[in-house]
PDB file of C-alpha atoms in Angstrom:
ATOM      1  CA  MET A 626       9.050  -5.190 -11.748  1.00  0.00           C
ATOM      2  CA  ARG A 627       9.447  -1.964 -13.675  1.00  0.00           C
ATOM      3  CA  ASP A 628       8.912   1.362 -11.927  1.00  0.00           C
ATOM      4  CA  ALA A 629       5.754   2.169 -13.902  1.00  0.00           C
ATOM      5  CA  GLU A 630       4.229  -1.233 -13.115  1.00  0.00           C
ATOM      6  CA  ARG A 631       5.199  -0.854  -9.458  1.00  0.00           C
ATOM      7  CA  GLU A 632       3.571   2.595  -9.236  1.00  0.00           C
ATOM      8  CA  THR A 633       0.399   1.405 -10.968  1.00  0.00           C
ATOM      9  CA  ALA A 634       0.026  -1.723  -8.835  1.00  0.00           C
ATOM     10  CA  PHE A 635       0.760   0.095  -5.579  1.00  0.00           C
ATOM     11  CA  THR A 636      -1.592   2.970  -6.402  1.00  0.00           C
ATOM     12  CA  ALA A 637      -4.379   0.519  -7.251  1.00  0.00           C
ATOM     13  CA  PHE A 638      -3.842  -1.307  -3.945  1.00  0.00           C
ATOM     14  CA  VAL A 639      -3.872   1.919  -1.906  1.00  0.00           C
ATOM     15  CA  THR A 640      -6.950   3.225  -3.701  1.00  0.00           C
ATOM     16  CA  ALA A 641      -8.860  -0.003  -3.138  1.00  0.00           C
ATOM     17  CA  ARG A 642      -7.815  -0.752   0.460  1.00  0.00           C
ATOM     18  CA  ARG A 643      -6.959   2.546   2.213  1.00  0.00           C
ATOM     19  CA  ASP A 644     -10.351   3.084   3.895  1.00  0.00           C
ATOM     20  CA  HIS A 645     -10.444  -0.524   5.104  1.00  0.00           C
ATOM     21  CA  LEU A 646      -6.899  -0.270   6.448  1.00  0.00           C
ATOM     22  CA  ARG A 647      -7.761   3.012   8.160  1.00  0.00           C
ATOM     23  CA  ARG A 648     -10.721   1.391   9.923  1.00  0.00           C
ATOM     24  CA  ILE A 649      -8.477  -1.468  11.061  1.00  0.00           C
ATOM     25  CA  ALA A 650      -5.916   1.035  12.362  1.00  0.00           C
ATOM     26  CA  TYR A 651      -8.660   2.957  14.181  1.00  0.00           C
ATOM     27  CA  ALA A 652      -9.912  -0.231  15.786  1.00  0.00           C
ATOM     28  CA  VAL A 653      -6.371  -1.014  16.930  1.00  0.00           C
ATOM     29  CA  CYS A 654      -5.546   2.417  18.373  1.00  0.00           C
ATOM     30  CA  GLY A 655      -8.861   4.198  18.990  1.00  0.00           C
ATOM     31  CA  ASP A 656      -7.915   7.554  17.470  1.00  0.00           C
ATOM     32  CA  TRP A 657      -8.517   8.646  13.868  1.00  0.00           C
ATOM     33  CA  HIS A 658      -5.412  10.848  13.683  1.00  0.00           C
ATOM     34  CA  THR A 659      -3.177   8.098  15.010  1.00  0.00           C
ATOM     35  CA  ALA A 660      -4.893   5.643  12.660  1.00  0.00           C
ATOM     36  CA  ASP A 661      -3.965   7.886   9.723  1.00  0.00           C
ATOM     37  CA  ASP A 662      -0.359   7.968  10.940  1.00  0.00           C
ATOM     38  CA  LEU A 663      -0.255   4.189  11.348  1.00  0.00           C
ATOM     39  CA  VAL A 664      -1.657   3.618   7.859  1.00  0.00           C
ATOM     40  CA  GLN A 665       0.789   6.108   6.365  1.00  0.00           C
ATOM     41  CA  THR A 666       3.727   4.406   8.108  1.00  0.00           C
ATOM     42  CA  ALA A 667       2.520   1.025   6.936  1.00  0.00           C
ATOM     43  CA  LEU A 668       2.069   2.159   3.338  1.00  0.00           C
ATOM     44  CA  VAL A 669       5.530   3.710   3.203  1.00  0.00           C
ATOM     45  CA  LYS A 670       7.071   0.448   4.416  1.00  0.00           C
ATOM     46  CA  ALA A 671       4.880  -1.537   2.022  1.00  0.00           C
ATOM     47  CA  TYR A 672       6.000   0.594  -0.917  1.00  0.00           C
ATOM     48  CA  VAL A 673       9.644  -0.165  -0.155  1.00  0.00           C
ATOM     49  CA  ALA A 674       8.929  -3.902  -0.032  1.00  0.00           C
ATOM     50  CA  TRP A 675       6.291  -3.857  -2.779  1.00  0.00           C
ATOM     51  CA  PRO A 676       7.990  -6.091  -5.384  1.00  0.00           C
ATOM     52  CA  ARG A 677       8.564  -8.824  -2.782  1.00  0.00           C
ATOM     53  CA  ILE A 678       5.169  -8.690  -1.087  1.00  0.00           C
ATOM     54  CA  ARG A 679       3.366  -8.402  -4.446  1.00  0.00           C
ATOM     55  CA  ARG A 680       5.155 -11.509  -5.694  1.00  0.00           C
ATOM     56  CA  GLU A 681       4.088 -13.406  -2.540  1.00  0.00           C
ATOM     57  CA  GLY A 682       0.497 -12.118  -2.763  1.00  0.00           C
ATOM     58  CA  GLU A 683       0.503 -10.938   0.868  1.00  0.00           C
ATOM     59  CA  GLU A 684      -0.014  -7.212   0.359  1.00  0.00           C
ATOM     60  CA  GLU A 685      -2.836  -6.629   2.835  1.00  0.00           C
ATOM     61  CA  ALA A 686      -1.513  -9.031   5.467  1.00  0.00           C
ATOM     62  CA  TYR A 687       1.852  -7.271   5.318  1.00  0.00           C
ATOM     63  CA  VAL A 688       0.267  -3.836   5.784  1.00  0.00           C
ATOM     64  CA  ARG A 689      -1.972  -5.088   8.638  1.00  0.00           C
ATOM     65  CA  ARG A 690       1.056  -6.550  10.401  1.00  0.00           C
ATOM     66  CA  ILE A 691       2.892  -3.230  10.105  1.00  0.00           C
ATOM     67  CA  ILE A 692      -0.130  -1.343  11.489  1.00  0.00           C
ATOM     68  CA  VAL A 693      -0.286  -3.588  14.550  1.00  0.00           C
ATOM     69  CA  ARG A 694       3.469  -3.496  15.132  1.00  0.00           C
ATOM     70  CA  ALA A 695       3.714   0.258  14.581  1.00  0.00           C
ATOM     71  CA  ASN A 696       1.017   0.735  17.203  1.00  0.00           C
ATOM     72  CA  ILE A 697       2.922  -1.503  19.621  1.00  0.00           C
ATOM     73  CA  ASP A 698       6.104   0.488  18.923  1.00  0.00           C
ATOM     74  CA  ARG A 699       4.225   3.728  19.508  1.00  0.00           C
ATOM     75  CA  HIS A 700       3.220   2.542  22.966  1.00  0.00           C
ATOM     76  CA  ARG A 701       6.723   1.396  23.813  1.00  0.00           C
ATOM     77  CA  ARG A 702       8.348   4.726  23.113  1.00  0.00           C
ATOM     78  CA  ALA A 703       9.296   6.524  26.308  1.00  0.00           C
ATOM     79  CA  THR A 704       8.277   9.882  24.837  1.00  0.00           C
ATOM     80  CA  ASN A 705       4.690   8.777  24.247  1.00  0.00           C
ATOM     81  CA  ARG A 706       3.098   7.920  27.593  1.00  0.00           C
ATOM     82  CA  GLU A 707      -0.326   9.445  27.091  1.00  0.00           C
ATOM     83  CA  LEU A 708      -3.411   7.287  27.613  1.00  0.00           C
ATOM     84  CA  VAL A 709      -5.681   6.768  24.662  1.00  0.00           C
ATOM     85  CA  GLY A 710      -9.294   7.225  25.702  1.00  0.00           C
ATOM     86  CA  VAL A 711     -12.587   6.914  23.937  1.00  0.00           C
ATOM     87  CA  PRO A 712     -12.316   8.866  20.692  1.00  0.00           C
ATOM     88  CA  GLU A 713     -14.436  11.832  19.807  1.00  0.00           C
ATOM     89  CA  HIS A 714     -16.950  11.098  17.103  1.00  0.00           C
ATOM     90  CA  GLY A 715     -16.115  14.062  14.878  1.00  0.00           C
ATOM     91  CA  GLY A 716     -13.485  12.190  12.844  1.00  0.00           C
ATOM     92  CA  SER A 717     -15.566   9.312  11.535  1.00  0.00           C
ATOM     93  CA  CYS A 718     -14.581   8.011   8.122  1.00  0.00           C
ATOM     94  CA  ASP A 719     -18.161   6.898   7.406  1.00  0.00           C
ATOM     95  CA  PRO A 720     -20.318   9.595   5.818  1.00  0.00           C
ATOM     96  CA  GLU A 721     -23.378   8.323   7.724  1.00  0.00           C
ATOM     97  CA  PRO A 722     -22.353   6.712  11.021  1.00  0.00           C
ATOM     98  CA  VAL A 723     -24.315   3.610  11.984  1.00  0.00           C
ATOM     99  CA  GLU A 724     -25.383   3.529  15.650  1.00  0.00           C
ATOM    100  CA  GLU A 725     -24.449  -0.123  16.163  1.00  0.00           C
ATOM    101  CA  ARG A 726     -21.016   0.331  14.604  1.00  0.00           C
ATOM    102  CA  SER A 727     -20.392   3.347  16.808  1.00  0.00           C
ATOM    103  CA  ALA A 728     -21.447   1.427  19.939  1.00  0.00           C
ATOM    104  CA  LEU A 729     -19.201  -1.493  18.954  1.00  0.00           C
ATOM    105  CA  LEU A 730     -16.181   0.729  18.343  1.00  0.00           C
ATOM    106  CA  ASP A 731     -16.771   2.528  21.646  1.00  0.00           C
ATOM    107  CA  ALA A 732     -17.044  -0.809  23.445  1.00  0.00           C
ATOM    108  CA  LEU A 733     -13.858  -2.058  21.764  1.00  0.00           C
ATOM    109  CA  GLN A 734     -12.002   0.941  23.167  1.00  0.00           C
ATOM    110  CA  GLY A 735     -13.114  -0.169  26.637  1.00  0.00           C
ATOM    111  CA  LEU A 736     -11.100  -3.387  26.328  1.00  0.00           C
ATOM    112  CA  PRO A 737      -7.490  -3.677  27.461  1.00  0.00           C
ATOM    113  CA  GLU A 738      -5.119  -3.276  24.514  1.00  0.00           C
ATOM    114  CA  MET A 739      -4.113  -6.913  23.984  1.00  0.00           C
ATOM    115  CA  GLN A 740      -7.688  -8.143  24.372  1.00  0.00           C
ATOM    116  CA  ARG A 741      -8.822  -5.552  21.827  1.00  0.00           C
ATOM    117  CA  LYS A 742      -6.139  -6.622  19.353  1.00  0.00           C
ATOM    118  CA  ALA A 743      -6.887 -10.319  19.830  1.00  0.00           C
ATOM    119  CA  VAL A 744     -10.636  -9.767  19.344  1.00  0.00           C
ATOM    120  CA  LEU A 745     -10.091  -7.610  16.253  1.00  0.00           C
ATOM    121  CA  LEU A 746      -7.692  -9.984  14.573  1.00  0.00           C
ATOM    122  CA  ARG A 747      -9.607 -13.168  15.461  1.00  0.00           C
ATOM    123  CA  TYR A 748     -13.227 -12.115  15.006  1.00  0.00           C
ATOM    124  CA  TRP A 749     -13.274  -8.970  12.887  1.00  0.00           C
ATOM    125  CA  LEU A 750     -10.546  -9.955  10.437  1.00  0.00           C
ATOM    126  CA  GLY A 751     -11.219 -13.695  10.758  1.00  0.00           C
ATOM    127  CA  MET A 752      -7.623 -14.708  11.366  1.00  0.00           C
ATOM    128  CA  SER A 753      -6.834 -18.101  12.886  1.00  0.00           C
ATOM    129  CA  THR A 754      -5.382 -18.447  16.369  1.00  0.00           C
ATOM    130  CA  ALA A 755      -1.971 -19.252  14.872  1.00  0.00           C
ATOM    131  CA  GLU A 756      -2.084 -16.245  12.527  1.00  0.00           C
ATOM    132  CA  THR A 757      -3.139 -13.959  15.369  1.00  0.00           C
ATOM    133  CA  ALA A 758      -0.359 -15.300  17.596  1.00  0.00           C
ATOM    134  CA  ALA A 759       2.199 -14.673  14.845  1.00  0.00           C
ATOM    135  CA  GLU A 760       0.806 -11.183  14.186  1.00  0.00           C
ATOM    136  CA  LEU A 761       0.984 -10.175  17.862  1.00  0.00           C
ATOM    137  CA  GLY A 762       4.160 -12.098  18.695  1.00  0.00           C
ATOM    138  CA  ILE A 763       2.546 -14.078  21.535  1.00  0.00           C
ATOM    139  CA  ALA A 764       1.696 -17.745  22.198  1.00  0.00           C
ATOM    140  CA  GLU A 765      -1.486 -19.296  20.814  1.00  0.00           C
ATOM    141  CA  GLY A 766      -2.754 -20.026  24.323  1.00  0.00           C
ATOM    142  CA  THR A 767      -2.339 -16.365  25.200  1.00  0.00           C
ATOM    143  CA  VAL A 768      -4.326 -15.403  22.094  1.00  0.00           C
ATOM    144  CA  LYS A 769      -7.135 -17.745  23.151  1.00  0.00           C
ATOM    145  CA  SER A 770      -7.135 -16.285  26.653  1.00  0.00           C
ATOM    146  CA  HIS A 771      -7.125 -12.653  25.461  1.00  0.00           C
ATOM    147  CA  ALA A 772      -9.780 -13.334  22.825  1.00  0.00           C
ATOM    148  CA  SER A 773     -12.069 -15.183  25.239  1.00  0.00           C
ATOM    149  CA  ARG A 774     -11.795 -12.554  27.974  1.00  0.00           C
ATOM    150  CA  GLY A 775     -12.087  -9.753  25.447  1.00  0.00           C
ATOM    151  CA  ARG A 776     -15.219 -11.237  23.911  1.00  0.00           C
ATOM    152  CA  GLU A 777     -16.849 -11.685  27.320  1.00  0.00           C
ATOM    153  CA  ARG A 778     -15.983  -8.116  28.330  1.00  0.00           C
ATOM    154  CA  LEU A 779     -17.160  -6.763  24.966  1.00  0.00           C
ATOM    155  CA  GLN A 780     -20.520  -8.523  25.383  1.00  0.00           C
ATOM    156  CA  ALA A 781     -20.883  -7.025  28.869  1.00  0.00           C
ATOM    157  CA  LEU A 782     -20.016  -3.537  27.623  1.00  0.00           C
ATOM    158  CA  LEU A 783     -22.507  -3.793  24.760  1.00  0.00           C
ATOM    159  CA  ALA A 784     -25.212  -5.094  27.114  1.00  0.00           C
ATOM    160  CA  ASP A 785     -24.601  -2.119  29.413  1.00  0.00           C
ATOM    161  CA  ALA A 786     -24.836   0.246  26.436  1.00  0.00           C
ATOM    162  CA  ASP A 787     -28.237  -1.190  25.463  1.00  0.00           C
ATOM    163  CA  ARG A 788     -29.743  -0.371  28.860  1.00  0.00           C
TER     164      ARG A 788
END
């Protein structure tokens, strides 16, 4: 792949998918600034591997995997031990926030981290149990457990929010 073709293809991908990837990153980490950092990290790594991932047709899956893993790495670092709470609503990427979407994202942040990731990958992104297990580096049974518990907890949180 020539440099000009690489630049054009990568730029087109970023232009088309950046907002979607940012929303995924926000759902994973719960903070818009961290989501921007995760997306930037993922896009830098994707650019380096672009000819290979473009040839395989797995551009978005590759970037999603990096977002999830970069967030896991961020939590593992000894220098970063702060707790991520419910985000402030000032940094929304939607020009007109939708009340239901806001309630859902707030409820998602109330889930434990692995349950949140399992629910997002399985039900929001529509990944299979095997794909989710591979993405998170855990067993399929663990994915089923996290997703089931996460879904039940999410339903309870949303029911409480409706009252």
